[in-house]
Amino acid sequence: MFSGSLCSAQTAQATIIEDFKASTVNQPGQEYPQVNSQGYARFQIKAPDAKSVVVSLGLGGAKGGTELSKGENGFWTGTTAGPMDEGFHYYHVTVDGGVFNDPGALNFYGSTRWESGIEIPAHDQDFYALKNVPHGHVQQILFPSKSTNTSRRAYVYTPPSYSKEQSKRFPVLYLQHGWGEDETAWSNQGRVNLIMDNLIAEGKIKPFIIVMTYGMTNEIKWGGIASFKIEPFQTVLVDELIPYVDANFRTLANQPNRAMAGLSMGGMETHTITLNKPDVFSQFALLSGGIYTPEEIKDKSKVKLIFISCGSRENPDRVQTAVKGLKEAGFNAVSYVSDQTAHEFQTWRRSIRELAPLLFKD
Amino acid sequence: MFSGSLCSAQTAQATIIEDFKASTVNQPGQEYPQVNSQGYARFQIKAPDAKSVVVSLGLGGAKGGTELSKGENGFWTGTTAGPMDEGFHYYHVTVDGGVFNDPGALNFYGSTRWESGIEIPAHDQDFYALKNVPHGHVQQILFPSKSTNTSRRAYVYTPPSYSKEQSKRFPVLYLQHGWGEDETAWSNQGRVNLIMDNLIAEGKIKPFIIVMTYGMTNEIKWGGIASFKIEPFQTVLVDELIPYVDANFRTLANQPNRAMAGLSMGGMETHTITLNKPDVFSQFALLSGGIYTPEEIKDKSKVKLIFISCGSRENPDRVQTAVKGLKEAGFNAVSYVSDQTAHEFQTWRRSIRELAPLLFKD
């Protein structure tokens, strides 16, 4: 872990390659923030009369705060003290003690607020790039929820062949975000639609539908996870969302063709709901979101696949040991560890790339 | 126009009713900004060490800047000097000379950047409210564009019956945003999907598809509109987007079942493209976006409807005079003036409500 002080940053500067380019998730026309080929990020924020401007990077991308220095032109500029992990990171800017977003960057919902995002180039970024291939659609749906007395929002990815083959039916993956995120996370910062489009174009997977909705149904007050109860969300998902999706999309509406996956808190939800509802889902995936043990699963014959993953900077031993135990107990279990990533979206993008080819095999 | 100074604000305070509530487009769990029943807005921003915090409201909602005052707790608070027009307004916050968004509010793309938004309660807000009615879907599509050598994004509203009646085909409205906005504007700040859902639920309109894409195709450099050329966008719209939509959605793919409308700059685009392509569109609408004259239209028999609207604070005489001239020349022309609104989204939400029942009549 690097110190965030200016002193350290200057010490490190001798090694920084000056090939900085605008981050790919900047707002249109914005030059900053920038990233270089080593994974350093450089920020520039206009605030001519401010006394202090500090950039705070979230979680696994954190190298501490980056204090910016004021230039003659009223712009504050600074470079991270060290390179960041590949992939997407949340961040925000503290200006004179107030927390704001970087006007140069696009915003992404995380930490129960819309935060700035930055994309560090990755050696494997091709798999989530926007390419000249057929693209699926991401549909915003508003489905009726009696249990919460409102219309709730979800996003539905339909593969490119969905709108072409008007009589074909597709299996469905229900995919959950993490704590502090919402139903926009997987297609915005996760780029799951592009990952799917690319895998389908390469013939690596059988096309399926993905449904993403908000998993913090019981309105926990943007604080700890301790007060979270699964029942309200389980009701929304199983009794309201799934029937809506099966009525409004051409799904294969049965247990063998329905999977559930989630990252972090969404993994916790997946774990509980799949065990509670063995006749609803046949394939389960936890991405940085805990493990299954053989003893938890009552009817082994109903489970077609268990996938468990995390980043190498998390607890890969636990994941691998759990999958070993599941295999020994006769389950079709697969582990995946994302190299040199932490509890962040690069881990989960890669996890989806690894999971998708395993789903809905005949 | 009210002065934005603190002095004026204090003078006006005697009349302010203290029934402030969180704006309906705040971020989850955020108490500020607030609005009261008279249309005043109150802002609160944390910035303990700042010297100056000023809120700037955009365009027709502007009552000048609102200077906030610092409290003991590090929060800056202030109320607009006067009531604002009903409906949606863009704004941003200047903190010590730097331009940021309000951390309490959701962001909306306008002025070529993601800006804070605030919603002033309106006497007629029911028509764009989220209600317990069947909801259409808003689909993000990525369509191939050879002329710009990329995949371009559009949003497609499909009515509730689209996913239920799998053999039915629908007419299509191509709907453009204004300068500085993008393809997200009509469904985010415009709430066009909810307006449609409500009109359909009330049986007031024949269901149709709406397609919204980015209209500033030639990448003008976020500055003036003078350098704008229509040809690149016309190619994307007519030669690339329309064929994609007709191939991927169940459309009635012919001129009588295709309309184009746009607000502000999108009206300018609509005007030019509909005149250039009389065999593509049969119904035209300009929302605060200029007029048609009878002399411009070569083949009157091909035009089924011309709709021209604006806010009462714009230039309603010009709109009404133009429609009178079109009617006298034998066109099916309709004008609409939104009461007590300016060049803002409340004008355009109402315009869509008035336009939709007129479209695609047999």
Coordinates of C-alpha atoms in Angstrom, one line a residue, chain A residues 27-30 45-51 93 95-103 105-107 109 112-115 130-144 150-151 155 158 160 162-164 166 188 193-194 197 214 222 244 247-250, chain B residues 27-30 45-51 93 95-103 105-107 109 112-115 130-144 150-151 155 158 160 162-164 166 188 193-194 197 214 222 244 247-250:
Chain A
Q27 CA -17.8 12.4 -20.0
P28 CA -17.9 13.4 -23.7
G29 CA -15.0 15.7 -24.7
Q30 CA -13.3 15.6 -21.3
I45 CA -10.1 19.5 -11.3
K46 CA -10.9 23.2 -11.6
A47 CA -11.5 25.0 -8.3
P48 CA -9.6 28.3 -8.4
D49 CA -10.5 29.4 -4.8
A50 CA -10.3 26.0 -3.0
K51 CA -7.9 25.3 -0.2
V93 CA -13.2 14.2 -4.9
V95 CA -13.1 19.8 -2.2
D96 CA -12.7 21.9 1.0
G97 CA -14.2 19.1 3.1
G98 CA -17.2 18.5 0.8
V99 CA -17.6 15.2 -1.2
F100 CA -18.3 15.7 -5.0
N101 CA -17.8 13.9 -8.2
D102 CA -15.2 14.6 -10.8
P103 CA -16.9 16.7 -13.5
A105 CA -15.8 11.4 -15.3
L106 CA -19.0 9.5 -15.9
N107 CA -20.9 8.4 -12.8
Y109 CA -24.0 3.8 -8.8
T112 CA -25.4 4.0 -2.3
R113 CA -24.6 7.0 -4.4
W114 CA -23.6 7.9 -7.9
E115 CA -19.8 8.0 -7.9
L130 CA -17.4 -2.6 -27.7
K131 CA -16.8 -4.4 -31.0
N132 CA -18.3 -4.6 -34.5
V133 CA -20.4 -7.7 -33.7
P134 CA -24.2 -8.2 -33.4
H135 CA -25.3 -6.6 -30.1
G136 CA -28.1 -7.7 -27.7
H137 CA -30.5 -5.2 -26.2
V138 CA -30.6 -4.1 -22.6
Q139 CA -34.3 -3.5 -21.7
Q140 CA -35.4 -1.4 -18.8
I141 CA -38.6 -3.0 -17.5
L142 CA -41.0 -1.8 -14.7
F143 CA -42.7 -4.8 -13.2
P144 CA -45.6 -4.7 -10.7
T150 CA -44.9 -0.2 -6.4
S151 CA -43.5 -0.8 -9.9
Y155 CA -32.8 -4.5 -16.7
T158 CA -31.6 -10.2 -24.6
P160 CA -28.8 -10.6 -30.6
Y162 CA -33.7 -12.8 -29.5
S163 CA -35.1 -10.2 -31.9
K164 CA -34.3 -12.2 -35.0
Q166 CA -39.2 -14.7 -33.1
N188 CA -22.7 0.0 -16.7
N193 CA -24.0 -7.0 -22.2
L194 CA -20.7 -6.5 -24.2
D197 CA -22.2 -10.1 -27.2
Y214 CA -32.4 -4.1 -7.2
W222 CA -27.7 3.1 3.4
Y244 CA -43.3 -11.1 -15.1
A247 CA -44.9 -13.7 -19.2
N248 CA -43.2 -10.9 -21.2
F249 CA -40.1 -12.6 -22.6
R250 CA -39.7 -15.8 -24.6
Chain B
Q27 CA -30.4 10.3 -5.1
P28 CA -31.7 7.5 -2.9
G29 CA -32.0 8.5 0.8
Q30 CA -31.0 12.2 0.1
I45 CA -24.4 21.2 0.4
K46 CA -21.6 20.0 2.7
A47 CA -18.3 21.9 2.2
P48 CA -17.0 22.9 5.7
D49 CA -13.9 24.7 4.4
A50 CA -15.3 26.4 1.3
K51 CA -15.4 30.1 0.9
V93 CA -23.1 24.1 -8.0
V95 CA -17.8 25.6 -5.0
D96 CA -14.8 28.0 -4.7
G97 CA -14.9 28.6 -8.4
G98 CA -15.1 25.0 -9.5
V99 CA -18.3 23.6 -11.2
F100 CA -19.7 20.4 -9.5
N101 CA -23.0 18.6 -9.2
D102 CA -25.1 18.5 -6.1
P103 CA -24.3 15.2 -4.4
A105 CA -29.5 15.1 -6.8
L106 CA -29.6 12.6 -9.7
N107 CA -27.7 13.6 -12.8
Y109 CA -27.3 14.8 -19.5
T112 CA -23.0 18.5 -23.0
R113 CA -22.4 17.3 -19.5
W114 CA -24.2 15.3 -16.7
E115 CA -25.9 18.0 -14.7
L130 CA -45.2 6.3 -12.3
K131 CA -48.5 4.6 -11.8
N132 CA -49.8 1.1 -11.3
V133 CA -50.5 0.5 -15.0
P134 CA -48.9 -1.9 -17.5
H135 CA -45.5 -0.5 -18.4
G136 CA -43.7 -0.6 -21.7
H137 CA -40.0 -1.4 -21.9
V138 CA -37.1 1.0 -22.8
Q139 CA -34.5 -0.9 -24.7
Q140 CA -30.9 0.2 -25.1
I141 CA -29.8 -0.9 -28.6
L142 CA -26.4 -0.7 -30.2
F143 CA -26.8 -0.5 -34.0
P144 CA -24.1 -0.8 -36.6
T150 CA -18.9 2.4 -34.8
S151 CA -21.8 0.9 -33.0
Y155 CA -33.2 3.8 -26.9
T158 CA -42.0 -0.5 -26.9
P160 CA -46.9 -2.8 -23.0
Y162 CA -45.5 -5.3 -27.7
S163 CA -44.3 -8.2 -25.6
K164 CA -47.8 -9.7 -25.2
Q166 CA -46.1 -11.5 -30.5
N188 CA -34.8 10.3 -18.1
N193 CA -42.1 6.1 -21.4
L194 CA -44.3 7.0 -18.4
D197 CA -47.8 4.1 -20.5
Y214 CA -28.0 10.8 -30.5
W222 CA -19.4 21.0 -27.5
Y244 CA -31.9 -1.7 -38.0
A247 CA -35.2 -5.6 -38.9
N248 CA -35.1 -6.0 -35.1
F249 CA -38.6 -4.8 -34.0
R250 CA -42.0 -5.6 -35.2

